[in-house]
Amino acid sequence: MAAPALAGTATPADAPPNLLHVQFKNPEFLTYLSQLQAQGLVAPDAGNAGKPAKSDPAHPLSEHNVMAYFATSPFFDRRSNNEQIRMQNIANGIQNLTGGMGARQEEQELKRFTGLEFVLVHARPPLCFVIQKRWRTSPTETTPLAAYYIVNDSIYQAPDMYSVLATRLQSTVYGLQSSLSAQRRARPSFDPRRGHHGRFIIPDPPTSSANPASGTARNHGTKTSPAASEQSDDDGAELDDVELPPATSGPEPAPQKRARFD
C-alpha cells in the first residue's frame, strides 16, 4: 500500500513556474564535487560491480550526484518527495554525495509515496541529463508536469508543446502578413473594361525653344559676306529713328507630362 503524501507537499493543480528564460549553473558545487572525486570519496557506481565511478575533473556530474546538483537550482521544489527523502537521509547520518542512494535507487524509493517528485529519465554522463517533474498517484501511474535538461553543467527548463507550437505559428503568421502586405503595395490597378493595367508618367519630348544652345551653335557655324554685313548696318541706321515697343519675355513654359495607360 502506497504511503500517503506528506504534509506540505504540492498539489497537482499547481502549475509549474515558467522559467524558460533561466539558465542555472553552480560553479561552487561543481568544484566541491571535483574535490571529492580527486580525494576518492565518490560513491561507488552500482552498475560497475562496486568499483569507483569514472570521474572527469572538468565535468564531475554523474548519475549518482546529478540529483543533488539539481536540488541546488531554482527549478527544484522543496515540497517534493525527493526533499523529504533527502532530509531523512541527513537525519540518519547518510551523506547524499558520498554514501547516499543514487538516482535509480531514489526512483525506487519514490514509488512508496504519492505526490510531486523529480526523476532522472535519461543520462549520458557527464554532459547530458534529462530530469522529469511528475505527479505520482500510484506505484505504477505518474503524470508528467515538466522536463529539465542539463547540458555542459548548465540546467534549463524544456519548453512544453504548447509554447513550441504557439511560437512557430506566430512566426508563420507574421511571415504571411509581411508577404501579403508587400504584394498588396505592388499589385496593378484593375478596370473591368481594360483589366489589370499600370499607370506610368512620362515627360513630353524637348522642343527647339527649350534648347537655346543649339540655335547659338547654328549662328556661330554660319558665315556672312562683307556686303551682307554692310547692308544690315544700313538697315539698322534707318530704324534708329523708329521707336519700337519694348519686348517682354515671359518665362518659358515647362514641359508637360502626359499620362499613358498600358
PDB file of C-alpha atoms in Angstrom:
ATOM      1  CA  MET A   1       0.000   0.000   0.000  1.00  0.00           C
ATOM      2  CA  ALA A   2       1.425   3.357  -1.015  1.00  0.00           C
ATOM      3  CA  ALA A   3       2.165   5.834   1.715  1.00  0.00           C
ATOM      4  CA  PRO A   4       0.044   8.995   1.693  1.00  0.00           C
ATOM      5  CA  ALA A   5       1.523  12.257   0.537  1.00  0.00           C
ATOM      6  CA  LEU A   6       3.382  14.072   3.267  1.00  0.00           C
ATOM      7  CA  ALA A   7       2.089  17.300   4.746  1.00  0.00           C
ATOM      8  CA  GLY A   8       3.176  20.448   2.994  1.00  0.00           C
ATOM      9  CA  THR A   9       3.584  18.800  -0.412  1.00  0.00           C
ATOM     10  CA  ALA A  10       2.365  20.361  -3.630  1.00  0.00           C
ATOM     11  CA  THR A  11      -0.907  19.545  -5.332  1.00  0.00           C
ATOM     12  CA  PRO A  12      -1.331  18.553  -8.992  1.00  0.00           C
ATOM     13  CA  ALA A  13      -3.287  21.778  -9.593  1.00  0.00           C
ATOM     14  CA  ASP A  14      -0.112  23.813  -9.001  1.00  0.00           C
ATOM     15  CA  ALA A  15       1.155  24.873 -12.422  1.00  0.00           C
ATOM     16  CA  PRO A  16       4.950  24.746 -12.817  1.00  0.00           C
ATOM     17  CA  PRO A  17       6.520  28.221 -12.971  1.00  0.00           C
ATOM     18  CA  ASN A  18       7.645  29.460 -16.360  1.00  0.00           C
ATOM     19  CA  LEU A  19      11.437  29.579 -16.083  1.00  0.00           C
ATOM     20  CA  LEU A  20      12.297  29.199 -19.766  1.00  0.00           C
ATOM     21  CA  HIS A  21      14.463  32.318 -19.571  1.00  0.00           C
ATOM     22  CA  VAL A  22      16.583  30.951 -16.690  1.00  0.00           C
ATOM     23  CA  GLN A  23      19.960  29.262 -17.100  1.00  0.00           C
ATOM     24  CA  PHE A  24      21.421  27.929 -13.857  1.00  0.00           C
ATOM     25  CA  LYS A  25      24.965  26.828 -13.107  1.00  0.00           C
ATOM     26  CA  ASN A  26      26.573  26.335  -9.695  1.00  0.00           C
ATOM     27  CA  PRO A  27      30.382  26.570 -10.030  1.00  0.00           C
ATOM     28  CA  GLU A  28      30.961  26.229  -6.273  1.00  0.00           C
ATOM     29  CA  PHE A  29      29.081  22.934  -6.094  1.00  0.00           C
ATOM     30  CA  LEU A  30      30.879  21.617  -9.177  1.00  0.00           C
ATOM     31  CA  THR A  31      34.233  22.483  -7.611  1.00  0.00           C
ATOM     32  CA  TYR A  32      33.216  20.630  -4.452  1.00  0.00           C
ATOM     33  CA  LEU A  33      32.298  17.553  -6.499  1.00  0.00           C
ATOM     34  CA  SER A  34      35.660  17.688  -8.281  1.00  0.00           C
ATOM     35  CA  GLN A  35      37.467  17.769  -4.933  1.00  0.00           C
ATOM     36  CA  LEU A  36      35.505  14.745  -3.722  1.00  0.00           C
ATOM     37  CA  GLN A  37      36.450  12.842  -6.849  1.00  0.00           C
ATOM     38  CA  ALA A  38      40.099  13.866  -6.505  1.00  0.00           C
ATOM     39  CA  GLN A  39      40.121  12.551  -2.913  1.00  0.00           C
ATOM     40  CA  GLY A  40      38.440   9.299  -3.925  1.00  0.00           C
ATOM     41  CA  LEU A  41      35.331   9.981  -1.837  1.00  0.00           C
ATOM     42  CA  VAL A  42      32.805   9.445  -4.626  1.00  0.00           C
ATOM     43  CA  ALA A  43      30.092   6.864  -4.110  1.00  0.00           C
ATOM     44  CA  PRO A  44      30.531   3.530  -5.940  1.00  0.00           C
ATOM     45  CA  ASP A  45      28.753   3.009  -9.220  1.00  0.00           C
ATOM     46  CA  ALA A  46      26.007   0.398  -8.812  1.00  0.00           C
ATOM     47  CA  GLY A  47      26.280  -0.662 -12.442  1.00  0.00           C
ATOM     48  CA  ASN A  48      30.031  -1.223 -12.266  1.00  0.00           C
ATOM     49  CA  ALA A  49      30.255  -4.023  -9.662  1.00  0.00           C
ATOM     50  CA  GLY A  50      31.096  -1.710  -6.780  1.00  0.00           C
ATOM     51  CA  LYS A  51      34.078  -0.101  -8.489  1.00  0.00           C
ATOM     52  CA  PRO A  52      34.528   3.673  -8.224  1.00  0.00           C
ATOM     53  CA  ALA A  53      32.805   5.610 -10.955  1.00  0.00           C
ATOM     54  CA  LYS A  54      34.905   7.190 -13.676  1.00  0.00           C
ATOM     55  CA  SER A  55      35.453  10.851 -12.919  1.00  0.00           C
ATOM     56  CA  ASP A  56      36.242  13.888 -15.053  1.00  0.00           C
ATOM     57  CA  PRO A  57      37.520  16.905 -13.083  1.00  0.00           C
ATOM     58  CA  ALA A  58      36.197  19.308 -15.730  1.00  0.00           C
ATOM     59  CA  HIS A  59      32.704  17.724 -15.672  1.00  0.00           C
ATOM     60  CA  PRO A  60      32.139  15.976 -12.325  1.00  0.00           C
ATOM     61  CA  LEU A  61      28.411  15.244 -12.750  1.00  0.00           C
ATOM     62  CA  SER A  62      27.311  11.610 -12.783  1.00  0.00           C
ATOM     63  CA  GLU A  63      24.130   9.616 -12.281  1.00  0.00           C
ATOM     64  CA  HIS A  64      24.859   9.485  -8.569  1.00  0.00           C
ATOM     65  CA  ASN A  65      25.257  13.212  -7.834  1.00  0.00           C
ATOM     66  CA  VAL A  66      23.204  14.860 -10.587  1.00  0.00           C
ATOM     67  CA  MET A  67      20.027  14.933  -8.472  1.00  0.00           C
ATOM     68  CA  ALA A  68      21.902  16.625  -5.614  1.00  0.00           C
ATOM     69  CA  TYR A  69      23.192  19.195  -8.103  1.00  0.00           C
ATOM     70  CA  PHE A  70      19.685  19.736  -9.481  1.00  0.00           C
ATOM     71  CA  ALA A  71      18.402  20.323  -5.923  1.00  0.00           C
ATOM     72  CA  THR A  72      20.510  23.498  -5.708  1.00  0.00           C
ATOM     73  CA  SER A  73      18.737  25.086  -8.699  1.00  0.00           C
ATOM     74  CA  PRO A  74      15.581  27.265  -8.681  1.00  0.00           C
ATOM     75  CA  PHE A  75      13.816  24.548 -10.693  1.00  0.00           C
ATOM     76  CA  PHE A  76      13.719  22.221  -7.690  1.00  0.00           C
ATOM     77  CA  ASP A  77      10.618  22.223  -5.457  1.00  0.00           C
ATOM     78  CA  ARG A  78      11.271  21.870  -1.729  1.00  0.00           C
ATOM     79  CA  ARG A  79       7.788  20.393  -1.248  1.00  0.00           C
ATOM     80  CA  SER A  80       8.622  17.337  -3.354  1.00  0.00           C
ATOM     81  CA  ASN A  81       9.083  13.825  -2.023  1.00  0.00           C
ATOM     82  CA  ASN A  82      12.744  13.985  -3.089  1.00  0.00           C
ATOM     83  CA  GLU A  83      13.366  16.632  -0.444  1.00  0.00           C
ATOM     84  CA  GLN A  84      11.643  14.518   2.204  1.00  0.00           C
ATOM     85  CA  ILE A  85      13.851  11.526   1.411  1.00  0.00           C
ATOM     86  CA  ARG A  86      16.952  13.721   1.405  1.00  0.00           C
ATOM     87  CA  MET A  87      16.097  15.151   4.820  1.00  0.00           C
ATOM     88  CA  GLN A  88      15.549  11.648   6.205  1.00  0.00           C
ATOM     89  CA  ASN A  89      18.960  10.531   4.940  1.00  0.00           C
ATOM     90  CA  ILE A  90      20.647  13.526   6.550  1.00  0.00           C
ATOM     91  CA  ALA A  91      18.854  12.799   9.821  1.00  0.00           C
ATOM     92  CA  ASN A  92      20.105   9.200   9.668  1.00  0.00           C
ATOM     93  CA  GLY A  93      23.694  10.373   9.120  1.00  0.00           C
ATOM     94  CA  ILE A  94      23.855   9.374   5.452  1.00  0.00           C
ATOM     95  CA  GLN A  95      25.650  11.786   3.140  1.00  0.00           C
ATOM     96  CA  ASN A  96      23.928  12.095  -0.210  1.00  0.00           C
ATOM     97  CA  LEU A  97      27.141  12.619  -2.175  1.00  0.00           C
ATOM     98  CA  THR A  98      29.480  10.065  -0.594  1.00  0.00           C
ATOM     99  CA  GLY A  99      27.267   7.318   0.799  1.00  0.00           C
ATOM    100  CA  GLY A 100      23.677   8.079  -0.167  1.00  0.00           C
ATOM    101  CA  MET A 101      21.462   6.486  -2.787  1.00  0.00           C
ATOM    102  CA  GLY A 102      21.868   7.217  -6.460  1.00  0.00           C
ATOM    103  CA  ALA A 103      19.242   8.438  -8.903  1.00  0.00           C
ATOM    104  CA  ARG A 104      17.985   4.925  -9.710  1.00  0.00           C
ATOM    105  CA  GLN A 105      17.714   3.926  -6.062  1.00  0.00           C
ATOM    106  CA  GLU A 106      15.939   7.186  -5.268  1.00  0.00           C
ATOM    107  CA  GLU A 107      13.415   6.486  -8.034  1.00  0.00           C
ATOM    108  CA  GLN A 108      12.607   3.113  -6.499  1.00  0.00           C
ATOM    109  CA  GLU A 109      12.220   4.746  -3.100  1.00  0.00           C
ATOM    110  CA  LEU A 110       9.824   7.351  -4.503  1.00  0.00           C
ATOM    111  CA  LYS A 111       7.382   4.618  -5.553  1.00  0.00           C
ATOM    112  CA  ARG A 112       6.451   4.242  -1.897  1.00  0.00           C
ATOM    113  CA  PHE A 113       4.966   7.751  -1.876  1.00  0.00           C
ATOM    114  CA  THR A 114       2.379   9.713  -3.798  1.00  0.00           C
ATOM    115  CA  GLY A 115       2.771  13.326  -4.794  1.00  0.00           C
ATOM    116  CA  LEU A 116       5.341  15.516  -6.506  1.00  0.00           C
ATOM    117  CA  GLU A 117       8.681  14.012  -7.474  1.00  0.00           C
ATOM    118  CA  PHE A 118      11.734  14.574  -9.694  1.00  0.00           C
ATOM    119  CA  VAL A 119      13.204  11.596 -11.548  1.00  0.00           C
ATOM    120  CA  LEU A 120      16.224  11.165 -13.801  1.00  0.00           C
ATOM    121  CA  VAL A 121      14.820   9.701 -17.043  1.00  0.00           C
ATOM    122  CA  HIS A 122      17.854   9.951 -19.347  1.00  0.00           C
ATOM    123  CA  ALA A 123      21.581  10.185 -18.710  1.00  0.00           C
ATOM    124  CA  ARG A 124      24.655  10.423 -20.897  1.00  0.00           C
ATOM    125  CA  PRO A 125      27.269  11.387 -18.319  1.00  0.00           C
ATOM    126  CA  PRO A 126      28.948  13.685 -17.866  1.00  0.00           C
ATOM    127  CA  LEU A 127      27.442  16.204 -20.327  1.00  0.00           C
ATOM    128  CA  CYS A 128      23.744  15.412 -20.824  1.00  0.00           C
ATOM    129  CA  PHE A 129      20.984  14.601 -18.330  1.00  0.00           C
ATOM    130  CA  VAL A 130      17.189  14.826 -18.557  1.00  0.00           C
ATOM    131  CA  ILE A 131      15.094  15.182 -15.380  1.00  0.00           C
ATOM    132  CA  GLN A 132      11.309  14.910 -15.330  1.00  0.00           C
ATOM    133  CA  LYS A 133       8.951  16.573 -12.882  1.00  0.00           C
ATOM    134  CA  ARG A 134       5.831  14.485 -12.396  1.00  0.00           C
ATOM    135  CA  TRP A 135       2.947  13.708 -10.087  1.00  0.00           C
ATOM    136  CA  ARG A 136       2.706  10.152  -8.778  1.00  0.00           C
ATOM    137  CA  THR A 137      -0.715   8.700  -7.969  1.00  0.00           C
ATOM    138  CA  SER A 138       0.319   5.051  -7.508  1.00  0.00           C
ATOM    139  CA  PRO A 139       3.457   2.921  -7.736  1.00  0.00           C
ATOM    140  CA  THR A 140       2.802   2.452 -11.470  1.00  0.00           C
ATOM    141  CA  GLU A 141       0.969   5.652 -12.516  1.00  0.00           C
ATOM    142  CA  THR A 142       2.565   9.070 -12.956  1.00  0.00           C
ATOM    143  CA  THR A 143       1.601  12.289 -14.757  1.00  0.00           C
ATOM    144  CA  PRO A 144       4.432  14.336 -16.330  1.00  0.00           C
ATOM    145  CA  LEU A 145       4.356  18.033 -15.420  1.00  0.00           C
ATOM    146  CA  ALA A 146       7.617  19.458 -16.798  1.00  0.00           C
ATOM    147  CA  ALA A 147      11.050  18.460 -18.052  1.00  0.00           C
ATOM    148  CA  TYR A 148      14.515  19.873 -17.438  1.00  0.00           C
ATOM    149  CA  TYR A 149      17.809  19.110 -19.119  1.00  0.00           C
ATOM    150  CA  ILE A 150      21.408  19.575 -18.039  1.00  0.00           C
ATOM    151  CA  VAL A 151      23.882  20.281 -20.833  1.00  0.00           C
ATOM    152  CA  ASN A 152      27.515  21.061 -20.087  1.00  0.00           C
ATOM    153  CA  ASP A 153      26.722  21.550 -16.361  1.00  0.00           C
ATOM    154  CA  SER A 154      24.007  24.160 -17.102  1.00  0.00           C
ATOM    155  CA  ILE A 155      20.356  23.500 -16.220  1.00  0.00           C
ATOM    156  CA  TYR A 156      17.475  24.626 -18.453  1.00  0.00           C
ATOM    157  CA  GLN A 157      13.726  24.132 -18.465  1.00  0.00           C
ATOM    158  CA  ALA A 158      12.437  22.370 -21.568  1.00  0.00           C
ATOM    159  CA  PRO A 159       9.557  24.202 -23.311  1.00  0.00           C
ATOM    160  CA  ASP A 160       6.192  22.479 -23.405  1.00  0.00           C
ATOM    161  CA  MET A 161       4.406  21.545 -26.632  1.00  0.00           C
ATOM    162  CA  TYR A 162       2.009  24.497 -26.399  1.00  0.00           C
ATOM    163  CA  SER A 163       4.851  27.037 -26.205  1.00  0.00           C
ATOM    164  CA  VAL A 164       6.679  25.466 -29.158  1.00  0.00           C
ATOM    165  CA  LEU A 165       3.579  25.370 -31.387  1.00  0.00           C
ATOM    166  CA  ALA A 166       2.478  28.884 -30.374  1.00  0.00           C
ATOM    167  CA  THR A 167       5.904  30.321 -31.219  1.00  0.00           C
ATOM    168  CA  ARG A 168       6.094  28.532 -34.579  1.00  0.00           C
ATOM    169  CA  LEU A 169       2.558  29.551 -35.565  1.00  0.00           C
ATOM    170  CA  GLN A 170       3.187  33.166 -34.576  1.00  0.00           C
ATOM    171  CA  SER A 171       6.320  33.258 -36.739  1.00  0.00           C
ATOM    172  CA  THR A 172       4.415  31.717 -39.654  1.00  0.00           C
ATOM    173  CA  VAL A 173       1.544  34.222 -39.415  1.00  0.00           C
ATOM    174  CA  TYR A 174       3.984  37.143 -39.267  1.00  0.00           C
ATOM    175  CA  GLY A 175       5.743  35.933 -42.410  1.00  0.00           C
ATOM    176  CA  LEU A 176       2.453  35.559 -44.282  1.00  0.00           C
ATOM    177  CA  GLN A 177       1.295  39.037 -43.257  1.00  0.00           C
ATOM    178  CA  SER A 178       4.571  40.603 -44.391  1.00  0.00           C
ATOM    179  CA  SER A 179       4.489  38.889 -47.796  1.00  0.00           C
ATOM    180  CA  LEU A 180       0.829  39.769 -48.409  1.00  0.00           C
ATOM    181  CA  SER A 181       1.435  43.411 -47.480  1.00  0.00           C
ATOM    182  CA  ALA A 182       4.331  43.623 -49.951  1.00  0.00           C
ATOM    183  CA  GLN A 183       2.213  42.095 -52.723  1.00  0.00           C
ATOM    184  CA  ARG A 184      -0.694  44.428 -51.964  1.00  0.00           C
ATOM    185  CA  ARG A 185       1.503  47.505 -52.381  1.00  0.00           C
ATOM    186  CA  ALA A 186       2.915  46.277 -55.711  1.00  0.00           C
ATOM    187  CA  ARG A 187      -0.247  44.960 -57.358  1.00  0.00           C
ATOM    188  CA  PRO A 188      -1.510  46.816 -60.514  1.00  0.00           C
ATOM    189  CA  SER A 189      -4.845  48.619 -60.810  1.00  0.00           C
ATOM    190  CA  PHE A 190      -7.872  46.780 -62.165  1.00  0.00           C
ATOM    191  CA  ASP A 191     -10.526  48.105 -64.510  1.00  0.00           C
ATOM    192  CA  PRO A 192     -13.495  45.978 -65.659  1.00  0.00           C
ATOM    193  CA  ARG A 193     -13.091  47.237 -69.223  1.00  0.00           C
ATOM    194  CA  ARG A 194      -9.306  47.015 -69.607  1.00  0.00           C
ATOM    195  CA  GLY A 195      -8.429  44.553 -66.873  1.00  0.00           C
ATOM    196  CA  HIS A 196      -5.232  44.984 -64.897  1.00  0.00           C
ATOM    197  CA  HIS A 197      -3.164  47.953 -66.005  1.00  0.00           C
ATOM    198  CA  GLY A 198      -0.460  50.210 -64.679  1.00  0.00           C
ATOM    199  CA  ARG A 199      -0.054  53.966 -64.892  1.00  0.00           C
ATOM    200  CA  PHE A 200       3.252  55.487 -65.931  1.00  0.00           C
ATOM    201  CA  ILE A 201       4.106  59.232 -66.033  1.00  0.00           C
ATOM    202  CA  ILE A 202       6.423  60.217 -68.938  1.00  0.00           C
ATOM    203  CA  PRO A 203       7.594  63.776 -69.851  1.00  0.00           C
ATOM    204  CA  ASP A 204       6.994  65.410 -73.274  1.00  0.00           C
ATOM    205  CA  PRO A 205       9.903  65.410 -75.747  1.00  0.00           C
ATOM    206  CA  PRO A 206      12.068  68.587 -75.567  1.00  0.00           C
ATOM    207  CA  THR A 207      11.164  71.427 -78.024  1.00  0.00           C
ATOM    208  CA  SER A 208      13.503  73.691 -80.065  1.00  0.00           C
ATOM    209  CA  SER A 209      12.796  76.705 -77.823  1.00  0.00           C
ATOM    210  CA  ALA A 210      13.806  74.751 -74.791  1.00  0.00           C
ATOM    211  CA  ASN A 211      17.345  74.299 -76.160  1.00  0.00           C
ATOM    212  CA  PRO A 212      18.846  77.761 -76.984  1.00  0.00           C
ATOM    213  CA  ALA A 213      22.327  76.307 -77.174  1.00  0.00           C
ATOM    214  CA  SER A 214      21.506  74.597 -80.472  1.00  0.00           C
ATOM    215  CA  GLY A 215      20.474  77.932 -82.092  1.00  0.00           C
ATOM    216  CA  THR A 216      23.628  79.622 -80.875  1.00  0.00           C
ATOM    217  CA  ALA A 217      25.692  76.838 -82.298  1.00  0.00           C
ATOM    218  CA  ARG A 218      24.000  77.233 -85.665  1.00  0.00           C
ATOM    219  CA  ASN A 219      24.665  81.045 -85.654  1.00  0.00           C
ATOM    220  CA  HIS A 220      28.325  80.506 -84.923  1.00  0.00           C
ATOM    221  CA  GLY A 221      28.586  77.967 -87.669  1.00  0.00           C
ATOM    222  CA  THR A 222      27.101  80.297 -90.448  1.00  0.00           C
ATOM    223  CA  LYS A 223      29.475  82.687 -92.304  1.00  0.00           C
ATOM    224  CA  THR A 224      28.190  86.018 -93.790  1.00  0.00           C
ATOM    225  CA  SER A 225      29.770  88.038 -96.619  1.00  0.00           C
ATOM    226  CA  PRO A 226      31.059  91.670 -96.110  1.00  0.00           C
ATOM    227  CA  ALA A 227      28.379  93.069 -98.455  1.00  0.00           C
ATOM    228  CA  ALA A 228      25.626  91.485 -96.424  1.00  0.00           C
ATOM    229  CA  SER A 229      27.138  92.973 -93.257  1.00  0.00           C
ATOM    230  CA  GLU A 230      27.144  96.496 -94.733  1.00  0.00           C
ATOM    231  CA  GLN A 231      23.524  96.135 -95.888  1.00  0.00           C
ATOM    232  CA  SER A 232      22.453  95.090 -92.378  1.00  0.00           C
ATOM    233  CA  ASP A 233      24.259  98.127 -90.912  1.00  0.00           C
ATOM    234  CA  ASP A 234      22.376 100.475 -93.260  1.00  0.00           C
ATOM    235  CA  ASP A 235      19.054  98.882 -92.346  1.00  0.00           C
ATOM    236  CA  GLY A 236      19.876  99.303 -88.677  1.00  0.00           C
ATOM    237  CA  ALA A 237      20.681 103.004 -89.164  1.00  0.00           C
ATOM    238  CA  GLU A 238      17.334 103.633 -90.893  1.00  0.00           C
ATOM    239  CA  LEU A 239      15.466 102.006 -87.977  1.00  0.00           C
ATOM    240  CA  ASP A 240      17.208 104.086 -85.305  1.00  0.00           C
ATOM    241  CA  ASP A 241      14.590 106.861 -85.602  1.00  0.00           C
ATOM    242  CA  VAL A 242      11.671 104.446 -85.155  1.00  0.00           C
ATOM    243  CA  GLU A 243      10.594 103.791 -81.572  1.00  0.00           C
ATOM    244  CA  LEU A 244       9.697 100.184 -81.060  1.00  0.00           C
ATOM    245  CA  PRO A 245       7.764  98.948 -78.058  1.00  0.00           C
ATOM    246  CA  PRO A 246       9.898  97.159 -75.506  1.00  0.00           C
ATOM    247  CA  ALA A 247       9.911  93.426 -75.959  1.00  0.00           C
ATOM    248  CA  THR A 248       8.629  91.450 -72.990  1.00  0.00           C
ATOM    249  CA  SER A 249       9.945  87.978 -72.490  1.00  0.00           C
ATOM    250  CA  GLY A 250       7.942  85.737 -70.193  1.00  0.00           C
ATOM    251  CA  PRO A 251       9.105  82.514 -68.569  1.00  0.00           C
ATOM    252  CA  GLU A 252       9.407  79.601 -70.883  1.00  0.00           C
ATOM    253  CA  PRO A 253       6.641  77.022 -70.416  1.00  0.00           C
ATOM    254  CA  ALA A 254       7.739  73.905 -68.597  1.00  0.00           C
ATOM    255  CA  PRO A 255       7.466  70.623 -70.478  1.00  0.00           C
ATOM    256  CA  GLN A 256       4.106  68.995 -69.877  1.00  0.00           C
ATOM    257  CA  LYS A 257       3.746  65.463 -68.610  1.00  0.00           C
ATOM    258  CA  ARG A 258       1.326  63.077 -70.108  1.00  0.00           C
ATOM    259  CA  ALA A 259      -0.284  60.035 -68.583  1.00  0.00           C
ATOM    260  CA  ARG A 260      -0.038  56.851 -70.562  1.00  0.00           C
ATOM    261  CA  PHE A 261      -2.109  53.763 -69.835  1.00  0.00           C
ATOM    262  CA  ASP A 262      -0.810  50.418 -70.892  1.00  0.00           C
TER     263      ASP A 262
END
